[in-house]
Each structure stands twice: as C-alpha cells, then as structure tokens.
C-alpha cells in the first residue's frame, strides 16, 4: 500500500491505534503505539520521535534522538489486540542528518540488496528460512548470587510418561517426533491456528509439522521472498507464533537448545540469486548447479566460521552445534545429505527451484543481519571465484576421525565465533553494508553481555561434577 492507501485502509477498518515496530541489534522486536489520529500523510516523511538510548546496541544517551519512518508496504491489522490496531514496520532515521541509522538491522539488509543490484551479478536474492521452535506449558528460571536453575515442562514431553495422574500417554520418544500423527503430535490444531493467523496477515505458508524432538518441537515453513521481505516475514512469524501459543496458555521459545539430550532448533536458510527474472543457480555442474552457485557455496563455506557469530549468535547456539550430534558443524556441501553444512535440495528438476541451503543458522539470529551476512559471503565467493572443494556425499557422522581431520568445522563457542568474525569481516564491509563501527559494537555487546556473563556464573552441572572434588 501507499501512504494514502494506508490512511484509507485504517479509516475503512475503524482502526483506533497505530503500532510502529523496529528491531534491535540482537534481534528482538520493539514497538511504540499512538492513537491513530497521530497518523497523517506527513507522518510518512516526518516520522515519529523516539529515545534510542535504551535500545540494545544502539546510540549513547547523548545521541539518542531518533525518528521512526513508517513503511506503508508493511501495514497489517494486528490479529491479537482488543483495540483495532494498525501495525507498520518503521525505518530508523537520524533526525539531524536525515540519513538512515547505521545500527538499524533492517537498513543493513536494505543496503545488502542495493549492493547486490549495484554489483551487476544479480538483481534479486531470494531467501527462505525454516525457523524451528518449542511449545512448552511452563518455564521457570532464575540466576542469582547463590542459586541458578531452569525448569521446563511440556505436556507432550516424554519425561511425563511416568506421571501417575491425568496421564493419557501418546508422547513422542526422544528424537522420534518427526512426525507421527495426533494424538502423539499434540499440536496439530495449535499449529493450524498459527498458520491461519499467518495467512490472514499476508504470509505465504507452505506446510507445517512436528519436528524431531519431544516436548513440542515444531516447524512452519514459509514461501521464499526477497531478502528484506523474508527478514520482515520472520519477525512477523515469530510474533504470531508466540501470541497464538500465549492465547492457548502455552509458551514458545526460539532458543536453539532448551532440552538436553534431544534435538535443538535450527533455522535452515534456502537462498538463490536471480537476474532479469531468470534463476542464476541452475546449470550443468554438480547437483544441477551453475558455476556461480558453486562459487556462492564456496563463499559461504570459506566465511562460515566468521558468519557463525551472526547466524548462531548465542552461547546456547553452541549447545546445538556440537560435533557428532544432529547439527551440521562440518563445513562441507552435498546434494540431499543433511549432515553437510550446505545442502542442495533435489526435490525438483525445475531451474526455478535450484537453490542452496545453509544449515548451521538457528532462530536466535537477527534475520536482517543473518540474511545480509550470508549473501555477502556468497557474493564474495562469486567475485573471488572461491571453489567449494569436492562434495561430501557420505554421511559425515560415519566418517573416521582421520577423514574428519580434512573437513573444517564451525566454532565450538560464541567466544570463538566472535574471534573469527573479528579476524574475517572485510567481505561484510563491501558497499558499506556492514560497518566497522557496527561490527565492533556487535562483538563488544555479545562478549560482555553474553559470553562473559555466562562464563562468570557457576553452572548447575558443575556442582554434580566438582562439589566433592
């Protein structure tokens, strides 16, 4: 919609409130609300003033004045509010220079799209993400000077099979949730409600299903879209899933590894480049890929260790990215083989469906930064003609330790990943898509607020290991 159409839409639908949303550096969506009378055509130029000093990873208090400029193309009616509310995403603008704010993740994603178009290599990058999530019935956690714990409960969790009362059974075994019918799958109706709400909000959904883990792990797949639009869609996807679950008395987490001893949640990212309406990744090379696609793969694999800080950006991410378990930590590529970090799906022979799938990312990532960084790595591979090496069509988990020595792997911790990003980030700076200042801020925030914060606190399992030492 245009700005004028948004105003007409709001009037026609008796909208009473305006909600503007933006995303902070770690990837949490923020919002401010106004009476709808505050919105007029000038608002789409002049914006709405906010204080950005308390937003994580943003400006210091002496440079905190910001403007939110509504994007009319993102307008929807919020499906959850009692008072009719119009929602729009907003771009963050410096009120003095009237320039986009360099720490606004959505602006970084837009710059990535502009860099692609200016490169002449392609004009569109399509991204399709598959964020997995858990549905729990109760979550409690605390950490203080003398105690630390978390407690998860899910009616569907296999650990409840021995409960003496109010127990009807039918729970997925550990690592066997992919994918039995109801009643073992407890959440068919809940996911269907999520999907229906997504469709009403304009998302295009392809399928939904239970995932591998017990305790309510699920996945809902969206249709691919352009880079920025796909990131927008991930944020809306998360909002809808959390709120539908909340209405059902459930709680959802996109935390990568909340349950010990079962699968974690990934966010596999499918990606392809197009130019003048034609797909560029289809060819006569390995798995039907073009030379451009193979170089793109080479860039992803070459920069994967640096990318890890952005696409798996939490200390918990590395509880999932563990060698020998379910997540693809080994940096290789293969057709069909899901144990490789890069997979070439083979569902269709159509050139339009030819794409690469990068499997290490998880849903704790900020999608604007994660999609932009992956594309920048792939483009660097094309520009510098980085070969991905030989494909690995064996099951990587069955390789001998000697064979595995020749296969590079993802970092083993967030601290290691941040070091990798610090050492290898020039590819992100091209076209001023990312800036040194932004990356320094990101690394410092992650190091102090997450890596150091976790490292300073005793872990509950340390008491089991060391109390009597």
Coordinates of N, CA and C in Angstrom, one line a residue, residues 183-361:
X183 N -2.9 -38.6 18.3 CA -2.6 -37.7 19.4 C -1.1 -37.6 19.8
X184 N -0.2 -38.4 19.2 CA 1.2 -38.3 19.6 C 1.7 -36.9 19.3
X185 N 1.3 -36.4 18.1 CA 1.5 -34.9 17.8 C 0.4 -34.1 18.5
X186 N 0.7 -33.5 19.6 CA -0.3 -32.8 20.4 C -0.7 -31.5 19.7
X187 N 0.0 -31.0 18.8 CA -0.1 -29.5 18.4 C -0.6 -29.3 17.0
X188 N -1.3 -30.3 16.4 CA -1.9 -30.1 15.1 C -2.8 -28.9 15.0
X189 N -3.7 -28.8 15.9 CA -4.7 -27.7 15.9 C -4.1 -26.4 16.2
X190 N -3.1 -26.4 17.2 CA -2.5 -25.2 17.5 C -1.6 -24.6 16.4
X191 N -0.9 -25.5 15.7 CA -0.1 -25.0 14.5 C -1.1 -24.6 13.4
X192 N -2.2 -25.3 13.2 CA -3.1 -24.9 12.2 C -3.7 -23.5 12.5
X193 N -3.9 -23.2 13.8 CA -4.4 -21.8 14.1 C -3.3 -20.8 13.9
X194 N -2.1 -21.2 14.1 CA -0.9 -20.3 13.8 C -0.9 -20.0 12.3
X195 N -1.0 -21.0 11.5 CA -1.0 -20.9 10.1 C -2.1 -20.0 9.6
X196 N -3.3 -20.3 10.1 CA -4.4 -19.4 9.6 C -4.2 -18.0 10.0
X197 N -3.7 -17.7 11.1 CA -3.4 -16.3 11.5 C -2.3 -15.7 10.6
X198 N -1.3 -16.5 10.3 CA -0.2 -16.0 9.4 C -0.8 -15.7 8.0
X199 N -1.7 -16.5 7.5 CA -2.3 -16.3 6.2 C -3.1 -15.0 6.2
X200 N -3.8 -14.8 7.3 CA -4.6 -13.5 7.4 C -3.7 -12.3 7.4
X201 N -2.5 -12.5 7.9 CA -1.6 -11.4 8.0 C -0.7 -11.2 6.7
X202 N -1.0 -12.1 5.7 CA -0.3 -11.9 4.5 C 0.9 -12.8 4.2
X203 N 1.3 -13.7 5.2 CA 2.4 -14.6 5.0 C 1.9 -15.8 4.1
X204 N 2.8 -16.3 3.3 CA 2.5 -17.4 2.4 C 3.2 -18.7 3.0
X205 N 2.3 -19.6 3.4 CA 2.8 -20.8 4.2 C 2.7 -22.0 3.3
X206 N 3.8 -22.8 3.3 CA 3.8 -24.0 2.5 C 3.4 -25.3 3.2
X207 N 3.8 -25.4 4.5 CA 3.5 -26.6 5.3 C 3.8 -26.4 6.7
X208 N 3.3 -27.3 7.6 CA 3.7 -27.3 9.0 C 3.7 -28.7 9.5
X209 N 4.5 -29.0 10.5 CA 4.7 -30.3 11.0 C 5.4 -30.3 12.4
X210 N 5.3 -31.4 13.1 CA 6.1 -31.6 14.3 C 7.5 -31.9 13.9
X211 N 8.4 -31.5 14.8 CA 9.8 -31.7 14.5 C 10.4 -32.9 15.3
X212 N 11.7 -33.1 15.2 CA 12.3 -34.3 15.7 C 12.2 -34.5 17.3
X213 N 12.3 -33.4 18.0 CA 12.4 -33.5 19.5 C 11.0 -33.7 20.1
X214 N 11.1 -34.3 21.3 CA 9.9 -34.4 22.1 C 9.6 -33.0 22.8
X215 N 8.6 -32.9 23.5 CA 8.3 -31.6 24.3 C 7.8 -30.5 23.4
X216 N 7.3 -30.8 22.2 CA 6.6 -29.8 21.4 C 7.5 -29.0 20.4
X217 N 8.5 -29.7 19.8 CA 9.2 -29.0 18.8 C 8.5 -29.1 17.5
X218 N 8.4 -27.9 16.8 CA 7.6 -27.8 15.6 C 8.3 -26.9 14.6
X219 N 7.7 -27.0 13.4 CA 8.2 -26.1 12.3 C 7.0 -25.7 11.4
X220 N 7.0 -24.5 11.0 CA 6.1 -24.0 10.0 C 6.9 -23.3 8.9
X221 N 6.7 -23.8 7.6 CA 7.6 -23.3 6.5 C 6.8 -22.2 5.7
X222 N 7.6 -21.1 5.5 CA 7.1 -20.0 4.7 C 7.6 -20.2 3.2
X223 N 6.9 -19.5 2.3 CA 7.4 -19.4 1.0 C 8.6 -18.4 1.0
X224 N 9.5 -18.6 0.1 CA 10.7 -17.7 0.0 C 10.2 -16.3 -0.5
X225 N 11.1 -15.3 -0.2 CA 10.8 -14.0 -0.7 C 12.1 -13.3 -0.8
X226 N 12.1 -12.0 -1.2 CA 13.3 -11.2 -1.3 C 14.0 -11.1 0.1
X227 N 15.2 -10.7 0.1 CA 16.0 -10.7 1.4 C 15.3 -9.9 2.5
X228 N 15.0 -8.6 2.3 CA 14.4 -7.8 3.3 C 13.0 -8.3 3.7
X229 N 12.2 -8.6 2.6 CA 10.9 -9.1 2.9 C 10.9 -10.4 3.7
X230 N 11.8 -11.3 3.4 CA 11.9 -12.5 4.2 C 12.3 -12.3 5.6
X231 N 13.2 -11.3 5.9 CA 13.5 -11.0 7.2 C 12.3 -10.4 8.0
X232 N 11.6 -9.5 7.3 CA 10.3 -8.9 7.8 C 9.4 -10.1 8.2
X233 N 9.3 -11.0 7.3 CA 8.4 -12.2 7.5 C 8.7 -13.0 8.7
X234 N 10.0 -13.2 8.9 CA 10.5 -14.0 10.1 C 10.1 -13.3 11.4
X235 N 10.2 -12.0 11.4 CA 9.8 -11.2 12.6 C 8.3 -11.3 12.9
X236 N 7.5 -11.3 11.8 CA 6.0 -11.4 11.9 C 5.7 -12.9 12.3
X237 N 6.4 -13.8 11.7 CA 6.2 -15.2 12.0 C 6.4 -15.5 13.5
X238 N 7.5 -15.0 14.1 CA 7.8 -15.1 15.5 C 6.7 -14.5 16.3
X239 N 6.2 -13.3 16.0 CA 5.2 -12.6 16.7 C 3.9 -13.4 16.8
X240 N 3.5 -13.9 15.6 CA 2.3 -14.7 15.5 C 2.4 -16.0 16.3
X241 N 3.4 -16.7 16.2 CA 3.6 -18.0 16.9 C 3.5 -17.8 18.4
X242 N 4.3 -16.8 18.9 CA 4.3 -16.6 20.3 C 2.9 -16.2 20.8
X243 N 2.2 -15.3 20.1 CA 0.9 -14.8 20.6 C -0.2 -15.8 20.5
X244 N -0.2 -16.6 19.4 CA -1.2 -17.7 19.3 C -1.0 -18.7 20.4
X245 N 0.2 -19.1 20.7 CA 0.5 -20.0 21.8 C 0.1 -19.4 23.1
X246 N 0.4 -18.2 23.3 CA 0.0 -17.5 24.6 C -1.5 -17.5 24.8
X247 N -2.3 -17.3 23.7 CA -3.7 -17.4 23.8 C -4.2 -18.8 24.2
X248 N -3.4 -19.8 23.9 CA -3.8 -21.2 24.2 C -3.2 -21.6 25.6
X249 N -2.6 -20.6 26.3 CA -2.0 -21.0 27.6 C -0.6 -21.7 27.5
X250 N 0.0 -21.5 26.3 CA 1.3 -22.2 26.1 C 2.4 -21.1 25.9
X251 N 3.6 -21.5 26.0 CA 4.7 -20.5 25.8 C 5.7 -21.1 24.7
X252 N 6.2 -20.3 23.8 CA 7.0 -20.7 22.7 C 8.4 -20.1 22.9
X253 N 9.5 -20.9 22.6 CA 10.8 -20.4 22.6 C 11.5 -20.7 21.3
X254 N 12.3 -19.8 20.8 CA 13.1 -20.0 19.6 C 14.6 -20.2 20.1
X255 N 14.8 -20.4 21.3 CA 16.1 -20.7 21.9 C 16.6 -22.0 21.2
X256 N 17.9 -22.0 20.7 CA 18.4 -23.1 19.9 C 18.4 -24.5 20.6
X257 N 18.7 -24.5 21.9 CA 18.9 -25.8 22.6 C 18.3 -25.8 24.0
X258 N 17.0 -25.8 24.2 CA 16.5 -25.7 25.5 C 16.4 -27.1 26.2
X259 N 16.5 -28.2 25.5 CA 16.3 -29.5 26.1 C 17.6 -30.3 25.9
X260 N 18.1 -30.8 27.0 CA 19.3 -31.7 27.0 C 18.9 -33.0 26.5
X261 N 19.8 -33.6 25.6 CA 19.6 -35.0 25.1 C 18.6 -35.2 24.0
X262 N 18.2 -34.0 23.4 CA 17.3 -34.1 22.3 C 17.7 -33.1 21.3
X263 N 17.1 -33.1 20.1 CA 17.4 -32.1 19.1 C 17.2 -30.7 19.4
X264 N 18.1 -29.8 19.0 CA 17.8 -28.4 19.1 C 17.1 -27.8 17.9
X265 N 16.8 -26.5 18.0 CA 16.1 -25.9 16.9 C 17.1 -25.1 16.0
X266 N 17.0 -25.4 14.7 CA 17.8 -24.7 13.7 C 16.9 -23.7 12.9
X267 N 17.6 -23.0 12.0 CA 16.9 -22.2 11.0 C 17.6 -22.3 9.7
X268 N 17.3 -23.4 9.0 CA 17.9 -23.7 7.7 C 17.5 -22.6 6.8
X269 N 18.5 -22.0 6.0 CA 18.2 -20.9 5.1 C 18.5 -21.3 3.7
X270 N 17.4 -21.3 2.9 CA 17.5 -21.5 1.4 C 17.7 -20.2 0.7
X271 N 18.6 -20.2 -0.3 CA 18.9 -18.9 -0.9 C 19.3 -19.1 -2.4
X272 N 19.0 -18.1 -3.2 CA 19.3 -18.2 -4.6 C 19.4 -16.8 -5.2
X273 N 20.1 -16.6 -6.3 CA 20.2 -15.3 -7.0 C 19.5 -15.4 -8.3
X274 N 18.8 -14.3 -8.7 CA 18.1 -14.2 -10.0 C 18.5 -12.9 -10.7
X275 N 18.4 -12.8 -12.0 CA 18.6 -11.6 -12.7 C 17.7 -11.6 -13.9
X276 N 17.0 -10.4 -14.1 CA 16.1 -10.2 -15.2 C 15.0 -11.3 -15.2
X277 N 14.6 -11.8 -14.0 CA 13.6 -12.8 -14.0 C 14.0 -14.2 -14.2
X278 N 15.3 -14.4 -14.3 CA 15.9 -15.8 -14.6 C 16.7 -16.3 -13.4
X279 N 16.6 -17.5 -13.1 CA 17.4 -18.1 -12.0 C 18.8 -18.3 -12.4
X280 N 19.8 -17.9 -11.5 CA 21.2 -18.0 -11.9 C 21.9 -19.2 -11.3
X281 N 21.2 -19.9 -10.4 CA 21.9 -21.1 -9.7 C 21.7 -22.4 -10.5
X282 N 20.9 -22.4 -11.5 CA 20.7 -23.7 -12.2 C 21.8 -23.8 -13.4
X283 N 22.3 -25.0 -13.5 CA 23.3 -25.2 -14.5 C 23.6 -26.7 -14.7
X284 N 24.8 -27.0 -15.3 CA 25.1 -28.4 -15.6 C 26.2 -28.9 -14.7
X285 N 26.5 -28.2 -13.6 CA 27.5 -28.7 -12.6 C 27.0 -29.7 -11.6
X286 N 27.7 -29.9 -10.6 CA 27.3 -30.8 -9.5 C 25.9 -30.5 -9.0
X287 N 25.1 -31.5 -8.9 CA 23.7 -31.4 -8.4 C 22.9 -30.4 -9.2
X288 N 23.2 -30.2 -10.5 CA 22.5 -29.3 -11.3 C 22.7 -27.8 -11.0
X289 N 23.9 -27.5 -10.4 CA 24.2 -26.1 -10.0 C 25.0 -25.5 -11.2
X290 N 24.9 -24.2 -11.2 CA 25.8 -23.4 -12.1 C 27.1 -23.1 -11.5
X291 N 28.1 -22.6 -12.3 CA 29.4 -22.3 -11.7 C 29.2 -21.1 -10.6
X292 N 28.3 -20.2 -10.9 CA 28.0 -19.1 -10.0 C 27.6 -19.7 -8.6
X293 N 26.7 -20.6 -8.7 CA 26.2 -21.2 -7.4 C 27.3 -21.9 -6.7
X294 N 28.2 -22.6 -7.4 CA 29.3 -23.3 -6.7 C 30.2 -22.3 -6.1
X295 N 30.5 -21.2 -6.7 CA 31.3 -20.1 -6.1 C 30.6 -19.5 -4.9
X296 N 29.3 -19.3 -5.0 CA 28.5 -18.8 -3.9 C 28.6 -19.8 -2.7
X297 N 28.5 -21.1 -3.0 CA 28.7 -22.1 -1.9 C 30.1 -22.0 -1.3
X298 N 31.1 -21.7 -2.2 CA 32.5 -21.6 -1.8 C 32.6 -20.4 -0.8
X299 N 31.9 -19.3 -1.1 CA 32.0 -18.1 -0.2 C 31.3 -18.4 1.1
X300 N 30.2 -19.1 1.1 CA 29.5 -19.5 2.4 C 30.4 -20.3 3.3
X301 N 31.1 -21.4 2.6 CA 31.9 -22.3 3.4 C 33.2 -21.6 3.9
X302 N 33.8 -20.7 3.0 CA 35.0 -20.0 3.3 C 34.8 -19.1 4.5
X303 N 33.7 -18.4 4.6 CA 33.5 -17.4 5.6 C 32.5 -18.0 6.7
X304 N 32.2 -19.3 6.7 CA 31.3 -19.8 7.7 C 31.6 -19.6 9.1
X305 N 32.9 -19.7 9.4 CA 33.3 -19.5 10.8 C 33.1 -18.1 11.3
X306 N 33.3 -17.1 10.4 CA 33.0 -15.7 10.8 C 31.5 -15.5 10.8
X307 N 30.8 -16.1 9.9 CA 29.3 -15.9 9.8 C 28.7 -16.5 11.1
X308 N 29.3 -17.5 11.7 CA 28.7 -18.1 12.9 C 28.3 -17.2 14.0
X309 N 29.1 -16.1 14.2 CA 28.8 -15.1 15.2 C 27.5 -14.4 15.0
X310 N 27.1 -14.3 13.7 CA 25.9 -13.6 13.3 C 24.7 -14.6 13.1
X311 N 25.0 -15.8 12.6 CA 23.9 -16.7 12.3 C 23.6 -17.7 13.4
X312 N 24.5 -17.8 14.3 CA 24.3 -18.6 15.6 C 24.9 -17.8 16.7
X313 N 24.2 -16.7 17.1 CA 24.8 -15.7 17.9 C 24.6 -15.7 19.4
X314 N 24.3 -16.9 19.9 CA 24.1 -17.0 21.4 C 25.0 -18.1 21.9
X315 N 25.3 -18.0 23.2 CA 26.1 -19.1 23.9 C 25.3 -20.4 23.8
X316 N 24.0 -20.3 23.8 CA 23.2 -21.5 23.7 C 23.3 -22.2 22.3
X317 N 23.6 -21.4 21.3 CA 23.7 -21.9 19.9 C 24.7 -23.0 19.8
X318 N 25.7 -22.9 20.7 CA 26.8 -23.9 20.6 C 26.6 -25.1 21.4
X319 N 25.4 -25.2 22.1 CA 25.0 -26.4 22.7 C 24.3 -27.3 21.6
X320 N 23.9 -26.6 20.5 CA 23.3 -27.3 19.3 C 24.4 -27.7 18.3
X321 N 25.4 -26.8 18.1 CA 26.4 -27.0 17.1 C 27.6 -27.8 17.8
X322 N 27.3 -29.1 18.0 CA 28.3 -29.9 18.7 C 28.7 -31.1 17.7
X323 N 30.0 -31.3 17.5 CA 30.4 -32.4 16.6 C 29.8 -33.8 17.0
X324 N 29.3 -34.5 16.0 CA 28.8 -35.8 16.3 C 27.3 -35.9 16.6
X325 N 26.7 -34.7 16.8 CA 25.2 -34.7 17.1 C 24.4 -34.3 15.9
X326 N 23.2 -33.7 16.1 CA 22.3 -33.5 15.0 C 22.7 -32.4 14.1
X327 N 23.4 -31.4 14.6 CA 23.6 -30.2 13.8 C 24.8 -30.3 12.9
X328 N 24.7 -29.7 11.7 CA 25.8 -29.8 10.7 C 27.0 -28.8 11.0
X329 N 27.9 -29.3 11.8 CA 29.0 -28.4 12.1 C 30.2 -28.5 11.2
X330 N 30.2 -29.6 10.4 CA 31.3 -29.8 9.4 C 31.0 -29.0 8.1
X331 N 32.0 -28.2 7.7 CA 31.9 -27.3 6.6 C 32.1 -28.0 5.3
X332 N 31.1 -28.6 4.8 CA 31.1 -29.3 3.5 C 29.8 -29.1 2.8
X333 N 29.7 -29.6 1.5 CA 28.5 -29.4 0.8 C 28.1 -30.7 0.2
X334 N 26.8 -30.9 -0.1 CA 26.4 -32.2 -0.6 C 24.9 -32.0 -1.2
X335 N 24.6 -32.8 -2.2 CA 23.2 -32.9 -2.5 C 22.5 -33.9 -1.6
X336 N 21.3 -33.5 -1.2 CA 20.4 -34.3 -0.3 C 20.9 -34.5 1.1
X337 N 22.2 -34.7 1.3 CA 22.8 -35.1 2.6 C 22.6 -34.0 3.6
X338 N 21.8 -34.3 4.6 CA 21.5 -33.3 5.7 C 22.6 -33.2 6.7
X339 N 23.6 -34.0 6.6 CA 24.7 -33.9 7.6 C 25.8 -32.9 7.1
X340 N 25.6 -32.3 6.0 CA 26.5 -31.3 5.4 C 26.0 -29.9 5.8
X341 N 27.0 -29.0 6.0 CA 26.6 -27.6 6.3 C 25.8 -26.9 5.2
X342 N 26.2 -27.3 4.0 CA 25.5 -26.7 2.8 C 24.9 -27.9 2.0
X343 N 23.6 -27.8 1.8 CA 22.9 -28.9 1.1 C 22.2 -28.3 -0.2
X344 N 22.2 -29.1 -1.2 CA 21.5 -28.7 -2.5 C 20.2 -29.6 -2.5
X345 N 19.1 -29.0 -2.2 CA 17.8 -29.8 -2.3 C 17.6 -30.3 -3.7
X346 N 17.0 -31.5 -3.8 CA 16.8 -32.2 -5.1 C 15.4 -32.5 -5.3
X347 N 14.4 -31.8 -4.7 CA 13.0 -32.1 -4.8 C 12.5 -31.9 -6.2
X348 N 13.1 -31.0 -7.0 CA 12.5 -30.6 -8.3 C 13.7 -30.4 -9.3
X349 N 13.4 -30.8 -10.5 CA 14.4 -30.5 -11.6 C 14.2 -29.2 -12.2
X350 N 13.2 -28.4 -11.8 CA 13.0 -27.1 -12.4 C 14.1 -26.1 -12.1
X351 N 14.7 -25.4 -13.0 CA 15.7 -24.4 -12.8 C 15.3 -23.4 -11.8
X352 N 14.0 -23.1 -11.7 CA 13.5 -22.1 -10.8 C 13.6 -22.5 -9.3
X353 N 13.7 -23.8 -9.1 CA 13.8 -24.3 -7.7 C 15.2 -24.5 -7.3
X354 N 16.2 -24.3 -8.1 CA 17.6 -24.6 -7.8 C 18.1 -23.6 -6.8
X355 N 18.6 -24.0 -5.7 CA 19.0 -23.2 -4.6 C 20.0 -23.9 -3.7
X356 N 20.6 -23.2 -2.8 CA 21.5 -23.8 -1.8 C 20.8 -23.6 -0.4
X357 N 21.1 -24.5 0.4 CA 20.5 -24.5 1.8 C 21.7 -24.4 2.8
X358 N 21.8 -23.4 3.6 CA 22.8 -23.3 4.6 C 22.2 -23.7 6.0
X359 N 22.7 -24.7 6.6 CA 22.1 -25.4 7.7 C 22.6 -25.0 9.1
X360 N 23.7 -24.4 9.3 CA 24.1 -24.0 10.7 C 23.3 -22.9 11.4
X361 N 22.7 -22.0 10.6 CA 21.9 -20.9 11.4 C 20.9 -21.5 12.3

